[in-house]
Short mmCIF file of N, CA and C in Angstrom, two decimals:
data_model
loop_
_atom_site.label_atom_id
_atom_site.label_comp_id
_atom_site.label_asym_id
_atom_site.label_seq_id
_atom_site.Cartn_x
_atom_site.Cartn_y
_atom_site.Cartn_z
N THR A 1 0.81 -1.20 0.00
CA THR A 1 0.00 0.00 0.00
C THR A 1 0.85 1.26 0.00
N ARG A 2 2.13 1.10 0.12
CA ARG A 2 3.09 2.22 0.08
C ARG A 2 3.21 2.99 1.40
N LYS A 3 3.02 2.28 2.52
CA LYS A 3 3.19 2.92 3.83
C LYS A 3 4.64 3.36 4.01
N THR A 4 5.58 2.50 3.65
CA THR A 4 6.99 2.85 3.76
C THR A 4 7.33 4.00 2.83
N ALA A 5 6.82 3.98 1.62
CA ALA A 5 7.09 5.06 0.67
C ALA A 5 6.61 6.39 1.24
N PHE A 6 5.44 6.39 1.84
CA PHE A 6 4.91 7.62 2.43
C PHE A 6 5.82 8.12 3.56
N CYS A 7 6.23 7.22 4.43
CA CYS A 7 7.09 7.63 5.56
C CYS A 7 8.47 8.08 5.09
N LYS A 8 8.98 7.48 4.03
CA LYS A 8 10.25 7.96 3.46
C LYS A 8 10.09 9.38 2.93
N MET A 9 8.95 9.67 2.30
CA MET A 9 8.69 11.02 1.80
C MET A 9 8.61 12.02 2.96
N VAL A 10 7.97 11.62 4.04
CA VAL A 10 7.87 12.50 5.21
C VAL A 10 9.25 12.74 5.80
N ALA A 11 10.04 11.67 5.97
CA ALA A 11 11.39 11.81 6.53
C ALA A 11 12.22 12.76 5.67
N ARG A 12 12.17 12.58 4.39
CA ARG A 12 12.91 13.44 3.46
C ARG A 12 12.47 14.89 3.57
N ALA A 13 11.17 15.12 3.62
CA ALA A 13 10.65 16.48 3.73
C ALA A 13 11.08 17.14 5.04
N VAL A 14 11.07 16.38 6.12
CA VAL A 14 11.50 16.93 7.41
C VAL A 14 12.97 17.30 7.36
N LEU A 15 13.80 16.46 6.76
CA LEU A 15 15.22 16.76 6.64
C LEU A 15 15.47 18.00 5.77
N MET A 16 14.60 18.23 4.81
CA MET A 16 14.74 19.38 3.92
C MET A 16 14.22 20.67 4.56
N GLY A 17 13.59 20.54 5.72
CA GLY A 17 13.00 21.72 6.36
C GLY A 17 11.62 22.03 5.84
N GLY A 18 11.01 21.04 5.20
CA GLY A 18 9.67 21.18 4.66
C GLY A 18 9.67 21.15 3.15
N ASP A 19 8.54 20.80 2.59
CA ASP A 19 8.34 20.81 1.14
C ASP A 19 6.86 20.95 0.88
N ASP A 20 6.41 20.58 -0.31
CA ASP A 20 4.98 20.73 -0.62
C ASP A 20 4.11 19.68 0.06
N ILE A 21 4.72 18.69 0.73
CA ILE A 21 3.97 17.66 1.45
C ILE A 21 3.93 17.95 2.94
N VAL A 22 5.06 18.33 3.49
CA VAL A 22 5.19 18.52 4.93
C VAL A 22 5.67 19.94 5.22
N LEU A 23 4.96 20.61 6.11
CA LEU A 23 5.40 21.91 6.60
C LEU A 23 6.02 21.69 7.97
N THR A 24 7.14 22.31 8.23
CA THR A 24 7.78 22.15 9.52
C THR A 24 8.35 23.48 9.99
N GLU A 25 8.34 23.66 11.28
CA GLU A 25 8.92 24.85 11.88
C GLU A 25 10.28 24.53 12.50
N THR A 26 10.81 23.35 12.21
CA THR A 26 12.09 22.92 12.76
C THR A 26 13.06 22.75 11.60
N PRO A 27 13.81 23.80 11.27
CA PRO A 27 14.66 23.75 10.07
C PRO A 27 15.83 22.77 10.18
N ALA A 28 16.31 22.45 11.36
CA ALA A 28 17.44 21.53 11.50
C ALA A 28 17.00 20.24 12.20
N ALA A 29 15.86 19.71 11.78
CA ALA A 29 15.29 18.53 12.41
C ALA A 29 16.17 17.31 12.20
N LYS A 30 16.24 16.48 13.25
CA LYS A 30 16.94 15.20 13.16
C LYS A 30 15.91 14.10 12.98
N VAL A 31 16.23 13.15 12.10
CA VAL A 31 15.32 12.05 11.81
C VAL A 31 16.02 10.73 12.12
N LEU A 32 15.32 9.89 12.86
CA LEU A 32 15.77 8.52 13.14
C LEU A 32 14.79 7.59 12.44
N TYR A 33 15.29 6.85 11.46
CA TYR A 33 14.45 5.91 10.71
C TYR A 33 14.85 4.51 11.13
N ILE A 34 13.94 3.79 11.76
CA ILE A 34 14.22 2.45 12.27
C ILE A 34 13.47 1.44 11.42
N ASP A 35 14.21 0.59 10.74
CA ASP A 35 13.65 -0.42 9.86
C ASP A 35 13.77 -1.77 10.54
N THR A 36 12.64 -2.41 10.82
CA THR A 36 12.67 -3.69 11.54
C THR A 36 12.54 -4.91 10.65
N GLU A 37 12.24 -4.71 9.35
CA GLU A 37 11.90 -5.89 8.57
C GLU A 37 12.59 -6.07 7.22
N GLN A 38 13.16 -5.04 6.66
CA GLN A 38 13.70 -5.16 5.30
C GLN A 38 15.08 -5.81 5.27
N SER A 39 15.37 -6.46 4.16
CA SER A 39 16.70 -7.01 3.92
C SER A 39 17.69 -5.87 3.77
N ASP A 40 18.97 -6.18 3.82
CA ASP A 40 20.00 -5.14 3.67
C ASP A 40 19.85 -4.39 2.35
N LEU A 41 19.57 -5.11 1.27
CA LEU A 41 19.42 -4.49 -0.05
C LEU A 41 18.25 -3.49 -0.05
N HIS A 42 17.10 -3.93 0.43
CA HIS A 42 15.93 -3.05 0.43
C HIS A 42 16.10 -1.89 1.42
N ALA A 43 16.76 -2.14 2.53
CA ALA A 43 17.04 -1.05 3.48
C ALA A 43 17.96 -0.01 2.84
N GLN A 44 18.95 -0.46 2.10
CA GLN A 44 19.85 0.47 1.41
C GLN A 44 19.08 1.30 0.38
N ARG A 45 18.17 0.66 -0.32
CA ARG A 45 17.35 1.39 -1.29
C ARG A 45 16.48 2.43 -0.59
N SER A 46 15.92 2.06 0.55
CA SER A 46 15.10 3.01 1.31
C SER A 46 15.93 4.20 1.76
N TYR A 47 17.11 3.92 2.28
CA TYR A 47 18.01 5.00 2.70
C TYR A 47 18.31 5.91 1.51
N ASN A 48 18.65 5.31 0.38
CA ASN A 48 18.96 6.10 -0.83
C ASN A 48 17.77 6.95 -1.28
N ASP A 49 16.56 6.41 -1.16
CA ASP A 49 15.36 7.17 -1.51
C ASP A 49 15.24 8.42 -0.64
N ILE A 50 15.54 8.28 0.63
CA ILE A 50 15.41 9.41 1.56
C ILE A 50 16.46 10.47 1.27
N VAL A 51 17.71 10.06 1.08
CA VAL A 51 18.80 11.05 0.98
C VAL A 51 19.06 11.57 -0.44
N LYS A 52 18.36 11.03 -1.42
CA LYS A 52 18.57 11.47 -2.81
C LYS A 52 18.46 13.00 -2.90
N ASP A 53 19.49 13.61 -3.43
CA ASP A 53 19.56 15.06 -3.66
C ASP A 53 19.60 15.91 -2.39
N LEU A 54 19.77 15.28 -1.22
CA LEU A 54 19.96 16.08 -0.01
C LEU A 54 21.41 16.52 0.07
N ASN A 55 21.67 17.65 0.72
CA ASN A 55 23.05 18.07 0.89
C ASN A 55 23.67 17.34 2.09
N ASP A 56 24.97 17.50 2.28
CA ASP A 56 25.69 16.78 3.34
C ASP A 56 25.14 17.09 4.73
N GLU A 57 24.78 18.34 4.96
CA GLU A 57 24.25 18.72 6.27
C GLU A 57 22.93 18.03 6.54
N GLN A 58 22.07 17.98 5.53
CA GLN A 58 20.77 17.31 5.68
C GLN A 58 20.95 15.81 5.87
N ARG A 59 21.84 15.21 5.10
CA ARG A 59 22.12 13.77 5.26
C ARG A 59 22.66 13.46 6.65
N GLY A 60 23.44 14.37 7.19
CA GLY A 60 24.04 14.18 8.51
C GLY A 60 23.02 14.18 9.63
N ARG A 61 21.83 14.67 9.37
CA ARG A 61 20.78 14.68 10.39
C ARG A 61 19.88 13.45 10.34
N LEU A 62 20.21 12.49 9.46
CA LEU A 62 19.46 11.24 9.35
C LEU A 62 20.27 10.10 9.95
N GLN A 63 19.64 9.35 10.83
CA GLN A 63 20.19 8.08 11.31
C GLN A 63 19.25 6.99 10.82
N TYR A 64 19.78 6.07 10.02
CA TYR A 64 18.97 4.97 9.48
C TYR A 64 19.50 3.69 10.11
N VAL A 65 18.63 2.98 10.80
CA VAL A 65 19.06 1.79 11.56
C VAL A 65 18.26 0.58 11.09
N LYS A 66 18.97 -0.52 10.83
CA LYS A 66 18.35 -1.77 10.41
C LYS A 66 18.35 -2.73 11.60
N LEU A 67 17.17 -3.25 11.95
CA LEU A 67 17.08 -4.13 13.12
C LEU A 67 16.55 -5.53 12.79
N ARG A 68 16.50 -5.86 11.54
CA ARG A 68 15.93 -7.15 11.13
C ARG A 68 16.60 -8.34 11.82
N ARG A 69 17.89 -8.29 12.02
CA ARG A 69 18.62 -9.45 12.54
C ARG A 69 18.48 -9.66 14.04
N TYR A 70 17.84 -8.72 14.73
CA TYR A 70 17.71 -8.80 16.18
C TYR A 70 16.38 -9.42 16.60
N SER A 71 16.34 -9.96 17.81
CA SER A 71 15.09 -10.49 18.36
C SER A 71 14.16 -9.34 18.73
N GLN A 72 12.91 -9.66 19.01
CA GLN A 72 11.95 -8.62 19.37
C GLN A 72 12.41 -7.86 20.62
N ASN A 73 12.88 -8.56 21.63
CA ASN A 73 13.34 -7.90 22.85
C ASN A 73 14.54 -7.01 22.59
N GLU A 74 15.46 -7.47 21.76
CA GLU A 74 16.62 -6.65 21.42
C GLU A 74 16.20 -5.41 20.64
N ARG A 75 15.25 -5.57 19.74
CA ARG A 75 14.75 -4.43 18.97
C ARG A 75 14.15 -3.37 19.89
N LEU A 76 13.35 -3.82 20.83
CA LEU A 76 12.72 -2.89 21.77
C LEU A 76 13.77 -2.13 22.58
N TYR A 77 14.77 -2.85 23.06
CA TYR A 77 15.85 -2.23 23.84
C TYR A 77 16.61 -1.21 22.97
N ILE A 78 16.95 -1.59 21.76
CA ILE A 78 17.71 -0.71 20.86
C ILE A 78 16.90 0.54 20.52
N ILE A 79 15.61 0.37 20.24
CA ILE A 79 14.75 1.51 19.93
C ILE A 79 14.71 2.48 21.11
N HIS A 80 14.51 1.95 22.30
CA HIS A 80 14.48 2.80 23.49
C HIS A 80 15.79 3.56 23.65
N LYS A 81 16.89 2.85 23.51
CA LYS A 81 18.22 3.46 23.67
C LYS A 81 18.46 4.54 22.61
N LEU A 82 18.15 4.24 21.36
CA LEU A 82 18.39 5.20 20.28
C LEU A 82 17.57 6.48 20.44
N ILE A 83 16.29 6.34 20.72
CA ILE A 83 15.46 7.53 20.87
C ILE A 83 15.88 8.33 22.10
N SER A 84 16.20 7.64 23.19
CA SER A 84 16.64 8.33 24.41
C SER A 84 17.93 9.10 24.19
N GLU A 85 18.88 8.48 23.51
CA GLU A 85 20.19 9.10 23.35
C GLU A 85 20.25 10.10 22.19
N LEU A 86 19.63 9.78 21.06
CA LEU A 86 19.72 10.65 19.90
C LEU A 86 18.73 11.82 19.96
N ARG A 87 17.62 11.62 20.67
CA ARG A 87 16.60 12.66 20.81
C ARG A 87 16.22 13.28 19.46
N PRO A 88 15.76 12.45 18.53
CA PRO A 88 15.41 12.98 17.21
C PRO A 88 14.16 13.84 17.27
N THR A 89 14.00 14.67 16.27
CA THR A 89 12.77 15.43 16.10
C THR A 89 11.66 14.48 15.66
N LEU A 90 12.02 13.57 14.76
CA LEU A 90 11.09 12.57 14.23
C LEU A 90 11.75 11.21 14.27
N ALA A 91 11.06 10.24 14.88
CA ALA A 91 11.51 8.84 14.86
C ALA A 91 10.44 8.03 14.15
N ILE A 92 10.84 7.31 13.12
CA ILE A 92 9.92 6.46 12.38
C ILE A 92 10.29 5.02 12.66
N ILE A 93 9.32 4.25 13.15
CA ILE A 93 9.53 2.82 13.38
C ILE A 93 8.75 2.09 12.29
N ASP A 94 9.49 1.64 11.29
CA ASP A 94 8.89 0.96 10.14
C ASP A 94 8.80 -0.52 10.46
N GLY A 95 7.65 -0.89 10.99
CA GLY A 95 7.41 -2.27 11.37
C GLY A 95 7.30 -2.42 12.87
N VAL A 96 6.41 -1.64 13.50
CA VAL A 96 6.29 -1.67 14.97
C VAL A 96 5.84 -3.05 15.46
N ALA A 97 5.12 -3.79 14.65
CA ALA A 97 4.68 -5.13 15.06
C ALA A 97 5.87 -6.06 15.29
N ASP A 98 7.00 -5.75 14.66
CA ASP A 98 8.18 -6.60 14.77
C ASP A 98 8.94 -6.42 16.08
N ILE A 99 8.44 -5.57 16.97
CA ILE A 99 9.10 -5.46 18.28
C ILE A 99 8.31 -6.21 19.35
N LEU A 100 7.27 -6.94 18.91
CA LEU A 100 6.46 -7.75 19.82
C LEU A 100 6.50 -9.21 19.39
N PRO A 101 6.63 -10.13 20.34
CA PRO A 101 6.57 -11.55 19.96
C PRO A 101 5.19 -11.93 19.41
N ASP A 102 4.13 -11.25 19.91
CA ASP A 102 2.77 -11.57 19.51
C ASP A 102 1.98 -10.27 19.40
N THR A 103 1.56 -9.92 18.19
CA THR A 103 0.84 -8.65 17.99
C THR A 103 -0.52 -8.66 18.68
N ASN A 104 -1.01 -9.84 19.06
CA ASN A 104 -2.30 -9.94 19.74
C ASN A 104 -2.18 -10.03 21.26
N SER A 105 -0.99 -9.84 21.78
CA SER A 105 -0.79 -9.91 23.23
C SER A 105 -1.42 -8.69 23.90
N ASN A 106 -2.38 -8.95 24.80
CA ASN A 106 -2.99 -7.82 25.50
C ASN A 106 -2.18 -7.42 26.73
N THR A 107 -1.04 -8.06 26.95
CA THR A 107 -0.14 -7.62 28.02
C THR A 107 1.07 -6.89 27.44
N ASP A 108 1.64 -7.39 26.34
CA ASP A 108 2.83 -6.75 25.76
C ASP A 108 2.49 -5.45 25.03
N ALA A 109 1.39 -5.42 24.32
CA ALA A 109 1.04 -4.24 23.50
C ALA A 109 0.95 -2.96 24.35
N PRO A 110 0.23 -2.97 25.49
CA PRO A 110 0.18 -1.74 26.28
C PRO A 110 1.54 -1.32 26.83
N VAL A 111 2.38 -2.28 27.15
CA VAL A 111 3.72 -1.96 27.66
C VAL A 111 4.53 -1.24 26.59
N VAL A 112 4.50 -1.76 25.37
CA VAL A 112 5.24 -1.14 24.27
C VAL A 112 4.68 0.25 23.95
N VAL A 113 3.38 0.38 23.87
CA VAL A 113 2.77 1.67 23.56
C VAL A 113 3.07 2.68 24.66
N ASN A 114 2.98 2.27 25.91
CA ASN A 114 3.29 3.18 27.02
C ASN A 114 4.76 3.59 27.00
N MET A 115 5.65 2.67 26.62
CA MET A 115 7.06 3.01 26.52
C MET A 115 7.27 4.07 25.42
N LEU A 116 6.61 3.89 24.29
CA LEU A 116 6.73 4.85 23.20
C LEU A 116 6.16 6.22 23.60
N MET A 117 5.05 6.22 24.31
CA MET A 117 4.46 7.48 24.76
C MET A 117 5.38 8.18 25.75
N ALA A 118 5.97 7.43 26.66
CA ALA A 118 6.90 8.02 27.63
C ALA A 118 8.13 8.58 26.92
N LEU A 119 8.65 7.83 25.95
CA LEU A 119 9.80 8.31 25.18
C LEU A 119 9.48 9.60 24.44
N ALA A 120 8.31 9.65 23.84
CA ALA A 120 7.91 10.85 23.11
C ALA A 120 7.83 12.05 24.05
N SER A 121 7.28 11.84 25.23
CA SER A 121 7.17 12.93 26.21
C SER A 121 8.55 13.35 26.72
N GLU A 122 9.37 12.37 27.04
CA GLU A 122 10.69 12.63 27.61
C GLU A 122 11.62 13.34 26.61
N THR A 123 11.57 12.95 25.36
CA THR A 123 12.52 13.46 24.36
C THR A 123 11.92 14.54 23.46
N GLN A 124 10.61 14.75 23.55
CA GLN A 124 9.89 15.68 22.68
C GLN A 124 9.97 15.25 21.21
N ALA A 125 10.20 13.96 20.99
CA ALA A 125 10.24 13.41 19.63
C ALA A 125 8.83 13.09 19.16
N HIS A 126 8.59 13.25 17.88
CA HIS A 126 7.37 12.72 17.29
C HIS A 126 7.72 11.30 16.85
N ILE A 127 6.98 10.32 17.35
CA ILE A 127 7.25 8.93 17.00
C ILE A 127 6.14 8.45 16.07
N CYS A 128 6.54 8.08 14.88
CA CYS A 128 5.62 7.60 13.86
C CYS A 128 5.85 6.09 13.71
N THR A 129 4.77 5.32 13.83
CA THR A 129 4.89 3.87 13.68
C THR A 129 4.15 3.43 12.43
N ILE A 130 4.69 2.42 11.79
CA ILE A 130 4.06 1.83 10.61
C ILE A 130 3.56 0.45 11.00
N LEU A 131 2.28 0.20 10.71
CA LEU A 131 1.66 -1.06 11.08
C LEU A 131 0.71 -1.48 9.96
N HIS A 132 0.74 -2.76 9.63
CA HIS A 132 -0.21 -3.29 8.65
C HIS A 132 -1.61 -3.28 9.24
N THR A 133 -2.60 -3.29 8.37
CA THR A 133 -3.98 -3.37 8.84
C THR A 133 -4.38 -4.83 9.01
N SER A 134 -5.47 -5.01 9.70
CA SER A 134 -6.02 -6.33 9.94
C SER A 134 -6.57 -6.90 8.63
N ALA A 135 -6.40 -8.19 8.43
CA ALA A 135 -6.93 -8.83 7.22
C ALA A 135 -8.46 -8.78 7.22
N ALA A 136 -9.06 -8.87 8.40
CA ALA A 136 -10.51 -8.88 8.50
C ALA A 136 -11.12 -7.48 8.36
N ASN A 137 -10.38 -6.45 8.77
CA ASN A 137 -10.90 -5.09 8.71
C ASN A 137 -9.76 -4.16 8.29
N THR A 138 -9.74 -3.80 7.02
CA THR A 138 -8.61 -3.05 6.47
C THR A 138 -8.53 -1.60 6.93
N SER A 139 -9.43 -1.18 7.81
CA SER A 139 -9.32 0.17 8.37
C SER A 139 -8.85 0.13 9.82
N LYS A 140 -8.52 -1.04 10.32
CA LYS A 140 -8.05 -1.20 11.70
C LYS A 140 -6.62 -1.72 11.71
N GLY A 141 -5.83 -1.23 12.66
CA GLY A 141 -4.46 -1.71 12.82
C GLY A 141 -4.43 -3.16 13.24
N ARG A 142 -3.39 -3.86 12.84
CA ARG A 142 -3.25 -5.29 13.08
C ARG A 142 -3.04 -5.61 14.56
N GLY A 143 -3.84 -6.52 15.07
CA GLY A 143 -3.65 -7.07 16.40
C GLY A 143 -3.96 -6.09 17.53
N HIS A 144 -3.63 -6.54 18.74
CA HIS A 144 -3.86 -5.72 19.92
C HIS A 144 -2.97 -4.48 19.91
N ILE A 145 -1.77 -4.62 19.33
CA ILE A 145 -0.88 -3.46 19.23
C ILE A 145 -1.54 -2.38 18.37
N GLY A 146 -2.24 -2.78 17.32
CA GLY A 146 -2.94 -1.81 16.48
C GLY A 146 -4.03 -1.09 17.24
N SER A 147 -4.79 -1.83 18.04
CA SER A 147 -5.85 -1.22 18.85
C SER A 147 -5.27 -0.25 19.86
N GLU A 148 -4.19 -0.65 20.51
CA GLU A 148 -3.54 0.22 21.51
C GLU A 148 -3.01 1.49 20.86
N LEU A 149 -2.33 1.33 19.73
CA LEU A 149 -1.78 2.50 19.04
C LEU A 149 -2.88 3.44 18.57
N GLU A 150 -3.97 2.90 18.06
CA GLU A 150 -5.08 3.74 17.62
C GLU A 150 -5.70 4.51 18.77
N ARG A 151 -5.80 3.89 19.94
CA ARG A 151 -6.38 4.56 21.10
C ARG A 151 -5.48 5.67 21.64
N LYS A 152 -4.16 5.49 21.54
CA LYS A 152 -3.22 6.41 22.17
C LYS A 152 -2.57 7.40 21.21
N ALA A 153 -2.70 7.17 19.93
CA ALA A 153 -2.00 8.00 18.94
C ALA A 153 -2.58 9.40 18.85
N GLU A 154 -1.71 10.34 18.56
CA GLU A 154 -2.14 11.71 18.29
C GLU A 154 -2.88 11.76 16.96
N SER A 155 -2.38 11.03 15.98
CA SER A 155 -2.98 10.98 14.64
C SER A 155 -2.83 9.57 14.09
N VAL A 156 -3.81 9.15 13.32
CA VAL A 156 -3.73 7.87 12.61
C VAL A 156 -4.01 8.15 11.15
N ILE A 157 -3.10 7.70 10.30
CA ILE A 157 -3.23 7.89 8.86
C ILE A 157 -3.42 6.52 8.22
N LEU A 158 -4.39 6.41 7.37
CA LEU A 158 -4.67 5.17 6.66
C LEU A 158 -4.22 5.33 5.21
N ILE A 159 -3.44 4.37 4.73
CA ILE A 159 -2.98 4.39 3.35
C ILE A 159 -3.54 3.15 2.66
N GLU A 160 -4.28 3.38 1.59
CA GLU A 160 -4.93 2.29 0.87
C GLU A 160 -4.57 2.37 -0.61
N LYS A 161 -4.31 1.19 -1.19
CA LYS A 161 -4.09 1.14 -2.64
C LYS A 161 -5.39 1.43 -3.36
N GLN A 162 -5.28 2.18 -4.44
CA GLN A 162 -6.44 2.42 -5.28
C GLN A 162 -6.67 1.20 -6.16
N THR A 163 -7.88 0.77 -6.27
CA THR A 163 -8.21 -0.39 -7.09
C THR A 163 -7.95 -0.09 -8.55
N GLY A 164 -7.16 -0.96 -9.18
CA GLY A 164 -6.90 -0.84 -10.60
C GLY A 164 -5.98 0.31 -10.98
N ALA A 165 -5.30 0.89 -10.02
CA ALA A 165 -4.41 2.02 -10.33
C ALA A 165 -3.08 1.82 -9.62
N ASP A 166 -2.06 2.46 -10.14
CA ASP A 166 -0.74 2.40 -9.51
C ASP A 166 -0.59 3.62 -8.59
N ALA A 167 -1.50 3.71 -7.64
CA ALA A 167 -1.51 4.84 -6.72
C ALA A 167 -2.15 4.41 -5.40
N SER A 168 -1.95 5.22 -4.38
CA SER A 168 -2.54 4.97 -3.07
C SER A 168 -3.20 6.24 -2.57
N ASP A 169 -4.23 6.05 -1.75
CA ASP A 169 -4.88 7.17 -1.09
C ASP A 169 -4.34 7.29 0.33
N VAL A 170 -4.00 8.49 0.75
CA VAL A 170 -3.54 8.78 2.10
C VAL A 170 -4.64 9.56 2.77
N LYS A 171 -5.21 8.98 3.85
CA LYS A 171 -6.37 9.60 4.49
C LYS A 171 -6.12 9.73 5.99
N PRO A 172 -6.48 10.89 6.54
CA PRO A 172 -6.46 10.99 8.01
C PRO A 172 -7.61 10.14 8.56
N GLN A 173 -7.30 9.20 9.43
CA GLN A 173 -8.35 8.36 9.99
C GLN A 173 -8.82 8.91 11.33
N TYR A 174 -7.87 9.29 12.18
CA TYR A 174 -8.21 9.89 13.48
C TYR A 174 -7.29 11.06 13.67
#
């Protein structure tokens, strides 16, 4: 559905100090892009998509981290450490479901969401998570983590492929 493509565009716009997609009042914003699921090749392509035509100063404000090879617990620890220490303006977690052993856990999901909320408050970072939708209901986030994130999120954006077209619709859901 192009959720990653959308978040790469947002990351790029934030690094540029804004564009026709994103307006920002933070001209020297730092972006932390955390990829939990892509192979090294696809992660490199994603990184290249973000930094294409950026100057050295703008590229220097991007930290792109690949966590595919780590366990869920290690990913959670690394994410907490990175956001706490780097204090980015924007942190994107591409594949938030991959930091939980079970996306339907009604005990783990609130812990992870509360940790992300506390990190956002402590660091003043905007934390954007990418999550697939439920197979049964394509307007709802996958699993209990999706329900928790929808209840606690400042904003929820739904991205849907257009039927029969090579395009997607980006809609504010909440």
